[in-house]
PDB file of C-alpha atoms in Angstrom:
ATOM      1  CA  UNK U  17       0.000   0.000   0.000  1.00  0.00           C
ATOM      2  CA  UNK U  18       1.199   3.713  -0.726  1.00  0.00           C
ATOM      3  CA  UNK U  19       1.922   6.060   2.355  1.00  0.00           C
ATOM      4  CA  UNK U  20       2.527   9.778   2.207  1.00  0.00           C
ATOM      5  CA  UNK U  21       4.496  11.220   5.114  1.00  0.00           C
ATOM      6  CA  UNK U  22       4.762  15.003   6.093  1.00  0.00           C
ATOM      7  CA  UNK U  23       7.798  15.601   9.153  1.00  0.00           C
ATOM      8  CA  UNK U  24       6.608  18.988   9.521  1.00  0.00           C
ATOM      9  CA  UNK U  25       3.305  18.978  11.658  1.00  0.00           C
ATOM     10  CA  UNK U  26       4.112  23.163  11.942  1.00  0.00           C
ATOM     11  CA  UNK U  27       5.687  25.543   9.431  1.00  0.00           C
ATOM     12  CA  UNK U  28       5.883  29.293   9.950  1.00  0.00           C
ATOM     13  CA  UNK U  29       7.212  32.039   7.871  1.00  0.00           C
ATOM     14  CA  UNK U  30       7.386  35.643   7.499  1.00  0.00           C
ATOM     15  CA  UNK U  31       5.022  37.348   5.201  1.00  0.00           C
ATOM     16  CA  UNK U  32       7.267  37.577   1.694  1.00  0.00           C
ATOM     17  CA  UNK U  33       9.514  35.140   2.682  1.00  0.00           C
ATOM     18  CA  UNK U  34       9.859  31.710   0.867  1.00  0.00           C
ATOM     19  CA  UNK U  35       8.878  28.536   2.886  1.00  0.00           C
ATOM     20  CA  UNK U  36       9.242  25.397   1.922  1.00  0.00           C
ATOM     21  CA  UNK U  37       6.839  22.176   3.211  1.00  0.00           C
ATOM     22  CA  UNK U  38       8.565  18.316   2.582  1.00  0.00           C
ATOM     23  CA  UNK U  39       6.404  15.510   1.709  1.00  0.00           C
ATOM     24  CA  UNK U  40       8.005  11.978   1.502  1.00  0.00           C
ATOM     25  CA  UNK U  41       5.912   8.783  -0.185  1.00  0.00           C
ATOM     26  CA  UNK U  42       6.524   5.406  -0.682  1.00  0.00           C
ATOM     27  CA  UNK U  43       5.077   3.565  -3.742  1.00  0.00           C
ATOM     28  CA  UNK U  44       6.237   0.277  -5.919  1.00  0.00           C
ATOM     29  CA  UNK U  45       4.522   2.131  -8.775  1.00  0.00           C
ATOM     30  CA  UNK U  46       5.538   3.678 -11.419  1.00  0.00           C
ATOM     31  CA  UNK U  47       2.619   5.994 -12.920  1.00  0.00           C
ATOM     32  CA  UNK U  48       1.235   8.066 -10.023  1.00  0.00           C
ATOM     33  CA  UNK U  49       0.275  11.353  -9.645  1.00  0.00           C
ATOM     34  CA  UNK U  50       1.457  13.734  -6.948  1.00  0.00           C
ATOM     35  CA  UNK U  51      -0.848  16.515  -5.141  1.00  0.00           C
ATOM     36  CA  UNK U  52      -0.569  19.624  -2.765  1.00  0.00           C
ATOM     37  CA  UNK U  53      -4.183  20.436  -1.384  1.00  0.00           C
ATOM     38  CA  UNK U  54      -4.472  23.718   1.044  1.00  0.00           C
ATOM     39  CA  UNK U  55      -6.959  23.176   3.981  1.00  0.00           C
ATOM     40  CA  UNK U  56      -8.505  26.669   5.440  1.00  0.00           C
ATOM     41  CA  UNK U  57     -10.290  26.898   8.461  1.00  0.00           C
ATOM     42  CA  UNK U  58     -13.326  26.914   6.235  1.00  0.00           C
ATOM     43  CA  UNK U  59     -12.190  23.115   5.545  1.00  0.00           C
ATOM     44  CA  UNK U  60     -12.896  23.229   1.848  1.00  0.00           C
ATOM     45  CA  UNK U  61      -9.950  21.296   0.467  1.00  0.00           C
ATOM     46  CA  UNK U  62      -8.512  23.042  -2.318  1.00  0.00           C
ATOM     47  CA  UNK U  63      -5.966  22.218  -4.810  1.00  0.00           C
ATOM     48  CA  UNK U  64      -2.711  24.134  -5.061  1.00  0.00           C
ATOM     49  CA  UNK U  65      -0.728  21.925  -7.586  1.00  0.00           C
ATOM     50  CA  UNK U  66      -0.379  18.883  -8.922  1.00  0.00           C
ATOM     51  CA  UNK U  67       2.562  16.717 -10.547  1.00  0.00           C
ATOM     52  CA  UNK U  68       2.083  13.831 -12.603  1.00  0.00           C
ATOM     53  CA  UNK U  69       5.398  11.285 -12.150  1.00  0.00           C
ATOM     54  CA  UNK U  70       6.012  10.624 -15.888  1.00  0.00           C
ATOM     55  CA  UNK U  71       6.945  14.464 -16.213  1.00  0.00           C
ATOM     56  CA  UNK U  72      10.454  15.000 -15.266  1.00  0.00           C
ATOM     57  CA  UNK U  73       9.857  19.237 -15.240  1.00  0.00           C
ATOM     58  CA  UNK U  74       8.869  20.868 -11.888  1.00  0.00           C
ATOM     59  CA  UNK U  75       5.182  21.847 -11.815  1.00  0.00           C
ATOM     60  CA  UNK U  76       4.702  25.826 -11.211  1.00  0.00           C
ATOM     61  CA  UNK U  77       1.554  27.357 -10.209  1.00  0.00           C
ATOM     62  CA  UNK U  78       2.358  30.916  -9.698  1.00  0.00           C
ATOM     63  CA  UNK U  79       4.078  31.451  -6.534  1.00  0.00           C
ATOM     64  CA  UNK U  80       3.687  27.867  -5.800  1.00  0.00           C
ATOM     65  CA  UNK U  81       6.242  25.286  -7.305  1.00  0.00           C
ATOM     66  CA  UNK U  82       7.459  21.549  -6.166  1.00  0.00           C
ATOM     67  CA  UNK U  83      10.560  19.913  -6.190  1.00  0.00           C
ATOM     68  CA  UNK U  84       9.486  16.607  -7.492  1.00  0.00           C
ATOM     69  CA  UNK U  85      12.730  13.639  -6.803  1.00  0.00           C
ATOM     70  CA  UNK U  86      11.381  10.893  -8.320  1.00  0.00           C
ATOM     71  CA  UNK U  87      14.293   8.687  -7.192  1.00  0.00           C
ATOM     72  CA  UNK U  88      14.419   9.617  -3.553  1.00  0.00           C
ATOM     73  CA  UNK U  89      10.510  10.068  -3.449  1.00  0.00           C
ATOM     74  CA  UNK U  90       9.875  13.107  -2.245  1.00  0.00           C
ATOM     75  CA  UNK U  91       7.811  15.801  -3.273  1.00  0.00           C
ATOM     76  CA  UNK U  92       8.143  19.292  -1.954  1.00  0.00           C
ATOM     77  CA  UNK U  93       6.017  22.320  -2.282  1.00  0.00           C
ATOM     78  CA  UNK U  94       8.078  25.993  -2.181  1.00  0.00           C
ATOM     79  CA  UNK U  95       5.862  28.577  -1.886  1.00  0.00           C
ATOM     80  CA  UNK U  96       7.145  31.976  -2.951  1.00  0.00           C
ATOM     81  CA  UNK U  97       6.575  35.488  -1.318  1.00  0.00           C
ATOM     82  CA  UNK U  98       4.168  34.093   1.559  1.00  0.00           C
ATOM     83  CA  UNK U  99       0.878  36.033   1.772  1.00  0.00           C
ATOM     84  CA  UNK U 100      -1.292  35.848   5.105  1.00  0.00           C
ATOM     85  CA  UNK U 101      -3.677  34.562   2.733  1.00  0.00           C
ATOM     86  CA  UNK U 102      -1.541  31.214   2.315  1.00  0.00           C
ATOM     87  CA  UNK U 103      -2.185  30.575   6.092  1.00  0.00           C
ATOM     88  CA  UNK U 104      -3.835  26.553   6.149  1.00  0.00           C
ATOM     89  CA  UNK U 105      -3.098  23.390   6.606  1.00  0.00           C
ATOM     90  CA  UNK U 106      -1.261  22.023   3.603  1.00  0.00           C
ATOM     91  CA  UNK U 107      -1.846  17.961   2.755  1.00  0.00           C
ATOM     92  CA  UNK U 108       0.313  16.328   0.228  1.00  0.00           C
ATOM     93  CA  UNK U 109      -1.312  13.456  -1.648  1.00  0.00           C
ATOM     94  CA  UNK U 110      -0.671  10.290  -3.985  1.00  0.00           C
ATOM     95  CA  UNK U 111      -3.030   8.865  -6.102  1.00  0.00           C
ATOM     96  CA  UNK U 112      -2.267   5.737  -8.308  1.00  0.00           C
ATOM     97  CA  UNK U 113      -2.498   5.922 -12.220  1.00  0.00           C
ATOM     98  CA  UNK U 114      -4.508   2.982 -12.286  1.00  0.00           C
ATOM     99  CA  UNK U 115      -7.552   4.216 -13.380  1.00  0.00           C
ATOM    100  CA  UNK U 116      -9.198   1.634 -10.767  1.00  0.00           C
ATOM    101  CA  UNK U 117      -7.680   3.085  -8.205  1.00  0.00           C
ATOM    102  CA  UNK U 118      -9.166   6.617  -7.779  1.00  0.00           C
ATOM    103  CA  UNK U 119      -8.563   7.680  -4.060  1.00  0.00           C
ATOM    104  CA  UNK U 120      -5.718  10.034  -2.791  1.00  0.00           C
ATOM    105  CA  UNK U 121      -4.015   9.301  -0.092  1.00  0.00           C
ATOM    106  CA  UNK U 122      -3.380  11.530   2.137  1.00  0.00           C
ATOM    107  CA  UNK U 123      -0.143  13.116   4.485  1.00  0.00           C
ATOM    108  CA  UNK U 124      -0.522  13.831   8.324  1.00  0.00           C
ATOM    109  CA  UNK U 125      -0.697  17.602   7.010  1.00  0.00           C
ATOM    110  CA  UNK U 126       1.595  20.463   7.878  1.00  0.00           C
ATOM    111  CA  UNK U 127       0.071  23.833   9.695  1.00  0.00           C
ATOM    112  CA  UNK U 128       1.611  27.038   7.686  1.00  0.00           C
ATOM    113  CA  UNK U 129       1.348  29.890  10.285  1.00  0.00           C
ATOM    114  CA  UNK U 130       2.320  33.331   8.232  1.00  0.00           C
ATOM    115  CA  UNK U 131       3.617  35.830  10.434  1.00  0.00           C
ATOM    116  CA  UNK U 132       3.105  39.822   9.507  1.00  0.00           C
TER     117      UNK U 132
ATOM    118  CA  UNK Z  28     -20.660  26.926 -11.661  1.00  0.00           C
ATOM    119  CA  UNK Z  29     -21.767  25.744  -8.124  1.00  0.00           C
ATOM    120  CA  UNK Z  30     -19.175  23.252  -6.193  1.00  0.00           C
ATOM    121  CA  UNK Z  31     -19.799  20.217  -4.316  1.00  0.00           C
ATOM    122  CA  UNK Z  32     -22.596  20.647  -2.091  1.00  0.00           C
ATOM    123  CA  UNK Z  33     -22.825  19.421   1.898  1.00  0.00           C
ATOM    124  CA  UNK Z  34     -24.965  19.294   4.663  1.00  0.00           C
ATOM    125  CA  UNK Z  35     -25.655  19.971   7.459  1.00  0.00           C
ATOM    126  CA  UNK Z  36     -22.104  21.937   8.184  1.00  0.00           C
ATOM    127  CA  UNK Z  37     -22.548  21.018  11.589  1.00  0.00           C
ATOM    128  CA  UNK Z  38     -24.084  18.302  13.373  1.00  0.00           C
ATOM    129  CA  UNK Z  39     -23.930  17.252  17.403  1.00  0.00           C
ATOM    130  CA  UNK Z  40     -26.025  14.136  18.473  1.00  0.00           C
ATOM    131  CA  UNK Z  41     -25.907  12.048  21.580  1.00  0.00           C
ATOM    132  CA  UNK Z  42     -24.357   8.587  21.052  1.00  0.00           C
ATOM    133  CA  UNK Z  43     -26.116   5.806  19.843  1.00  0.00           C
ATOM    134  CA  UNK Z  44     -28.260   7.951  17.492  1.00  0.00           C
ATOM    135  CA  UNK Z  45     -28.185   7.797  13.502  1.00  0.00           C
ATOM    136  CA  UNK Z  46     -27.122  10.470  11.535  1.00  0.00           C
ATOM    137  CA  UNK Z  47     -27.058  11.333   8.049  1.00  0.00           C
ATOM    138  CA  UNK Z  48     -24.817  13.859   6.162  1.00  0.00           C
ATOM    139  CA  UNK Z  49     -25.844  14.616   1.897  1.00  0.00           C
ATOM    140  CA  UNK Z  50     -23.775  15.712  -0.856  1.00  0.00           C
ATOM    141  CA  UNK Z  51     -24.586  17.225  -4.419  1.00  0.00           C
ATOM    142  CA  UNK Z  52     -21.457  16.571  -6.741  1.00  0.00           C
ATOM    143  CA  UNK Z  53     -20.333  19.358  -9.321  1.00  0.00           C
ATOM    144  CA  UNK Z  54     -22.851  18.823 -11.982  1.00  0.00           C
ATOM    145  CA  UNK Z  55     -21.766  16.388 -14.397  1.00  0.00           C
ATOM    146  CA  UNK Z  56     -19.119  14.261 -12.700  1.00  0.00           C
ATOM    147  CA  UNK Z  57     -19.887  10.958 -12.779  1.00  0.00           C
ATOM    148  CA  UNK Z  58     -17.321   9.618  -9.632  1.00  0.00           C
ATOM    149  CA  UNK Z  59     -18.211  10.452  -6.157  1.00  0.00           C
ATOM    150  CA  UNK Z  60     -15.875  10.120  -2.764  1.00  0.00           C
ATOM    151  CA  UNK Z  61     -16.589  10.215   0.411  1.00  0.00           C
ATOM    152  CA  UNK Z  62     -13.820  10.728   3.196  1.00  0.00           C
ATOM    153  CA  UNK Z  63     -13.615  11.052   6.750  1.00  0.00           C
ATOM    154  CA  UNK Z  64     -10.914  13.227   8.318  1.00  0.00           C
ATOM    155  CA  UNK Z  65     -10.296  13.190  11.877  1.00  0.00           C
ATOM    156  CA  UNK Z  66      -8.713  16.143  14.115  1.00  0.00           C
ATOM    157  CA  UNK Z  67      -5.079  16.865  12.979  1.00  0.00           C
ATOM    158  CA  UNK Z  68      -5.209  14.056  10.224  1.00  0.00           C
ATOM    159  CA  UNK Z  69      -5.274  13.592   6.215  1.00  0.00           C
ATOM    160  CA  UNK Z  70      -8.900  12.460   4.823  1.00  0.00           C
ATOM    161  CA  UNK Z  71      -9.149   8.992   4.467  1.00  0.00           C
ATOM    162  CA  UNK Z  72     -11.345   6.971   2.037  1.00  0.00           C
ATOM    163  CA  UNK Z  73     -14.693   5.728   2.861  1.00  0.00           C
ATOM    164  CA  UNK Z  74     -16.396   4.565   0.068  1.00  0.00           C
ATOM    165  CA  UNK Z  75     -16.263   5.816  -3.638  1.00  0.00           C
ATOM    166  CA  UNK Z  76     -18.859   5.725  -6.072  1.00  0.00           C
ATOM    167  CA  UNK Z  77     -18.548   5.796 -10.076  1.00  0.00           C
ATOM    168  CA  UNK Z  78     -22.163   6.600 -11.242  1.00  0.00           C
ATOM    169  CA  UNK Z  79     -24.299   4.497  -8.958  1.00  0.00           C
ATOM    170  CA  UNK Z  80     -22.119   1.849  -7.912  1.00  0.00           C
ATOM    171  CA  UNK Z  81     -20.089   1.407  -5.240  1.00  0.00           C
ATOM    172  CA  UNK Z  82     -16.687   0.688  -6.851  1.00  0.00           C
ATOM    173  CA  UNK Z  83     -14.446   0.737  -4.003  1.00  0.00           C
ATOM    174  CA  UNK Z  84     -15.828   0.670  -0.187  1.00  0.00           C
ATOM    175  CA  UNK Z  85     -13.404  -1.546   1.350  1.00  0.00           C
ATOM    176  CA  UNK Z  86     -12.744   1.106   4.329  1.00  0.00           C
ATOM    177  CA  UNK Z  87     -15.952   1.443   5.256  1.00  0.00           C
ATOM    178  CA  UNK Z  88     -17.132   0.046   8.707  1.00  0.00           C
ATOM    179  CA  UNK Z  89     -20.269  -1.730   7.303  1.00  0.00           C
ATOM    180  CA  UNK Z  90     -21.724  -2.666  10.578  1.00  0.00           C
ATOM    181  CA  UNK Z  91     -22.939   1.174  11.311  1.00  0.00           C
ATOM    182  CA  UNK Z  92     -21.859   3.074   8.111  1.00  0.00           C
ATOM    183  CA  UNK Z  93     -24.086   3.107   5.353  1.00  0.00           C
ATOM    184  CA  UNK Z  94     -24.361   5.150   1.630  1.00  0.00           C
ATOM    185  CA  UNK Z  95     -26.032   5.712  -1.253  1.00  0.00           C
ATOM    186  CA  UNK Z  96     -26.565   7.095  -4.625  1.00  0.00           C
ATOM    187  CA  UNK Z  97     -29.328   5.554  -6.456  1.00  0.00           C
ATOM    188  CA  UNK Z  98     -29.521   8.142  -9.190  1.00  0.00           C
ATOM    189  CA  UNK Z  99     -26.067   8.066  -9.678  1.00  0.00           C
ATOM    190  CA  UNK Z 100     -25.976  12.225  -8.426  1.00  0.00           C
ATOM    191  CA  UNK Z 101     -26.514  13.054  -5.092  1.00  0.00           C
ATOM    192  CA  UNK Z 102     -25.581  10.896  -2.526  1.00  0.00           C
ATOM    193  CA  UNK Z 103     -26.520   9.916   1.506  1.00  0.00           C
ATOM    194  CA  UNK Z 104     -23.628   9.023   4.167  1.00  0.00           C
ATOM    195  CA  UNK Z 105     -25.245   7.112   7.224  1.00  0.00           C
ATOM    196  CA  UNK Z 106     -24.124   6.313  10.749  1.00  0.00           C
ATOM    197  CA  UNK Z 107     -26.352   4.104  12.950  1.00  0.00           C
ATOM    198  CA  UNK Z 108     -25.607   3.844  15.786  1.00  0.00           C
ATOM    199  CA  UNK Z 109     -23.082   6.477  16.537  1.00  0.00           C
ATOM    200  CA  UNK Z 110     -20.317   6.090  18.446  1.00  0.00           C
ATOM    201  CA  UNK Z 111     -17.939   8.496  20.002  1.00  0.00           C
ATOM    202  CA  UNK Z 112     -15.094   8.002  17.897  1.00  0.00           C
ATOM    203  CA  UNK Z 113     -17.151   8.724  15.218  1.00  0.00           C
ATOM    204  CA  UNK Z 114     -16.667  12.585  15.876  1.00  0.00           C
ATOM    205  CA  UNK Z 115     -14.787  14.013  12.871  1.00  0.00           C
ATOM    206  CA  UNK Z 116     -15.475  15.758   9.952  1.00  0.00           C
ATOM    207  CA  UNK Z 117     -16.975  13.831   6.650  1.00  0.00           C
ATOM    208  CA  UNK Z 118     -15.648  15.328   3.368  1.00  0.00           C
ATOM    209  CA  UNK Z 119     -16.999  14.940  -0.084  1.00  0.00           C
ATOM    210  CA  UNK Z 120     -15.326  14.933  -3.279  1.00  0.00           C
ATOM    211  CA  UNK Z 121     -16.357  14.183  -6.755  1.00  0.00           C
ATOM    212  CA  UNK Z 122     -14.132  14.188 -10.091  1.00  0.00           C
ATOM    213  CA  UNK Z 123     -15.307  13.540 -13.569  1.00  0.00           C
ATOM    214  CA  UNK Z 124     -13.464  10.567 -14.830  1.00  0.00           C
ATOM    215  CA  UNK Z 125     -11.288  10.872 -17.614  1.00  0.00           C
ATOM    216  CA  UNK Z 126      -7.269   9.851 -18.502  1.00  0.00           C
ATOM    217  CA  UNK Z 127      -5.687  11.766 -16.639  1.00  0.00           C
ATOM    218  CA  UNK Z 128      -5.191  13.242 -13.071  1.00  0.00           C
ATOM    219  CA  UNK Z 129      -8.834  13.492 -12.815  1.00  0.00           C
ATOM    220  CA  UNK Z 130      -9.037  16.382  -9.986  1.00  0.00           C
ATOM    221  CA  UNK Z 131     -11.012  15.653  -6.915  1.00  0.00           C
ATOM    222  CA  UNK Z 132     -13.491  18.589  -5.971  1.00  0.00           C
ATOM    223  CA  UNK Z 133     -14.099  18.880  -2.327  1.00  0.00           C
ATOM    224  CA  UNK Z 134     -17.025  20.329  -0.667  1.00  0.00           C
ATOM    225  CA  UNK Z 135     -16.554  21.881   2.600  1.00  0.00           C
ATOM    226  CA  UNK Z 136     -17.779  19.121   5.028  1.00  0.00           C
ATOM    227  CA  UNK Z 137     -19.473  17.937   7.815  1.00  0.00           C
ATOM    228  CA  UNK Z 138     -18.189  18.163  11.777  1.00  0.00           C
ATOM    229  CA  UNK Z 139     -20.244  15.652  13.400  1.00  0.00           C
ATOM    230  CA  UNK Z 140     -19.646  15.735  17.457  1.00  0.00           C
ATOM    231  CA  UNK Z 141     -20.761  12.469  19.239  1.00  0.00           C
ATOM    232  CA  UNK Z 142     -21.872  13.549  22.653  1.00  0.00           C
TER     233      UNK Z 142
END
């Protein structure tokens, strides 16, 4: 079975500073695709980026980008001049490329506190 | 374009009671999730649906847990009896399934407190 693991239960950065959140997975697969989902208070799960594993280039969104090591397994998101806005819970995710196999699976989360 | 759709937002019972929570997918997608996320935790998988079949439910605890779709839309997450470890919040998703990363579309959820 896949696992996603997140060592950073807390983050906090200035506001305009870069931070950086790690995400580690484990998988025997070989297609997969690769998610960063922010959590608000408001608990709507939103979707910041996404990386599919064939593609060796980094996925950007804006001021969000990942550091995807296919090799090592590990999947970070940087996010780029840090807005109070950007304040959540951030969850990485795996989900497989077997299209039978539709569910993400999720981190232990990491709490991004942006300080003004 | 309206999201997925939850309710109630917020729900306390007493233990032993049933409880029901309802979603409305994004109009059109055809694959609906539903996940339970306790306090400080990722979602986890409950029970996914692909029209109006129940294609993967392996995680859910059959003996009290209990969904539907029967129209292959809208769908109905029940608990009888509740218990209180049951006290977390229910997420849906839905995705319309294609090749591809198929993105999962979360509505906002339900807190349900077991008293």
């Amino acid at each position: 079975a896949q696992t996603v693991t997140q060592s950073q239960p807390e983050m906090s950065v200035q506001e305009a500073e870069t931070v950086t959140l790690s995400c580690t997975y484990d998988t025997s697969e070989s297609d997969y695709y690769l998610f960063w989902y922010k959590q608000p208070p408001s608990r709507q799960m939103i979707l910041v980026i996404r990386q599919e594993a064939y593609k060796q280039q980094n996925a950007t969104e804006n001021r969000f980008s990942v550091n995807f090591q296919k090799a090592a397994k590990s999947f970070s998101l940087k996010i780029s001049d840090s807005q109070l806005g950007d304040a959540a819970m951030y969850f990485c995710a795996y989900r497989s490329g077997n299209q039978g196999a539709q569910k993400l699976v999720f981190g232990q989360g990491t709490r991004l506190t942006i300080n003004p | 374009e309206a999201g997925v759709v939850q309710s109630p937002r917020y729900k306390i019972i007493e233990k032993k009671q049933p409880v029901a929570f309802w979603c409305n997918p994004i109009s059109g997608h055809n694959t609906l999730y539903w996940y339970l996320q306790n306090l400080g935790q990722g979602p986890e998988l409950l029970i996914r649906y692909e029209n109006e079949e129940a294609v993967d439910d392996s995680q859910l605890p059959k003996d009290r847990f209990s969904a539907e779709r029967l129209k292959g839309v809208d769908s109905t997450l029940k608990i009888q009896p509740a218990e209180l470890g049951d006290s977390a919040v229910y997420l849906c998703a839905s995705s319309l399934r294609l090749a591809g990363a198929n993105e999962q579309f979360f509505g906002p959820g339900t807190r349900l407190t077991v008293l």
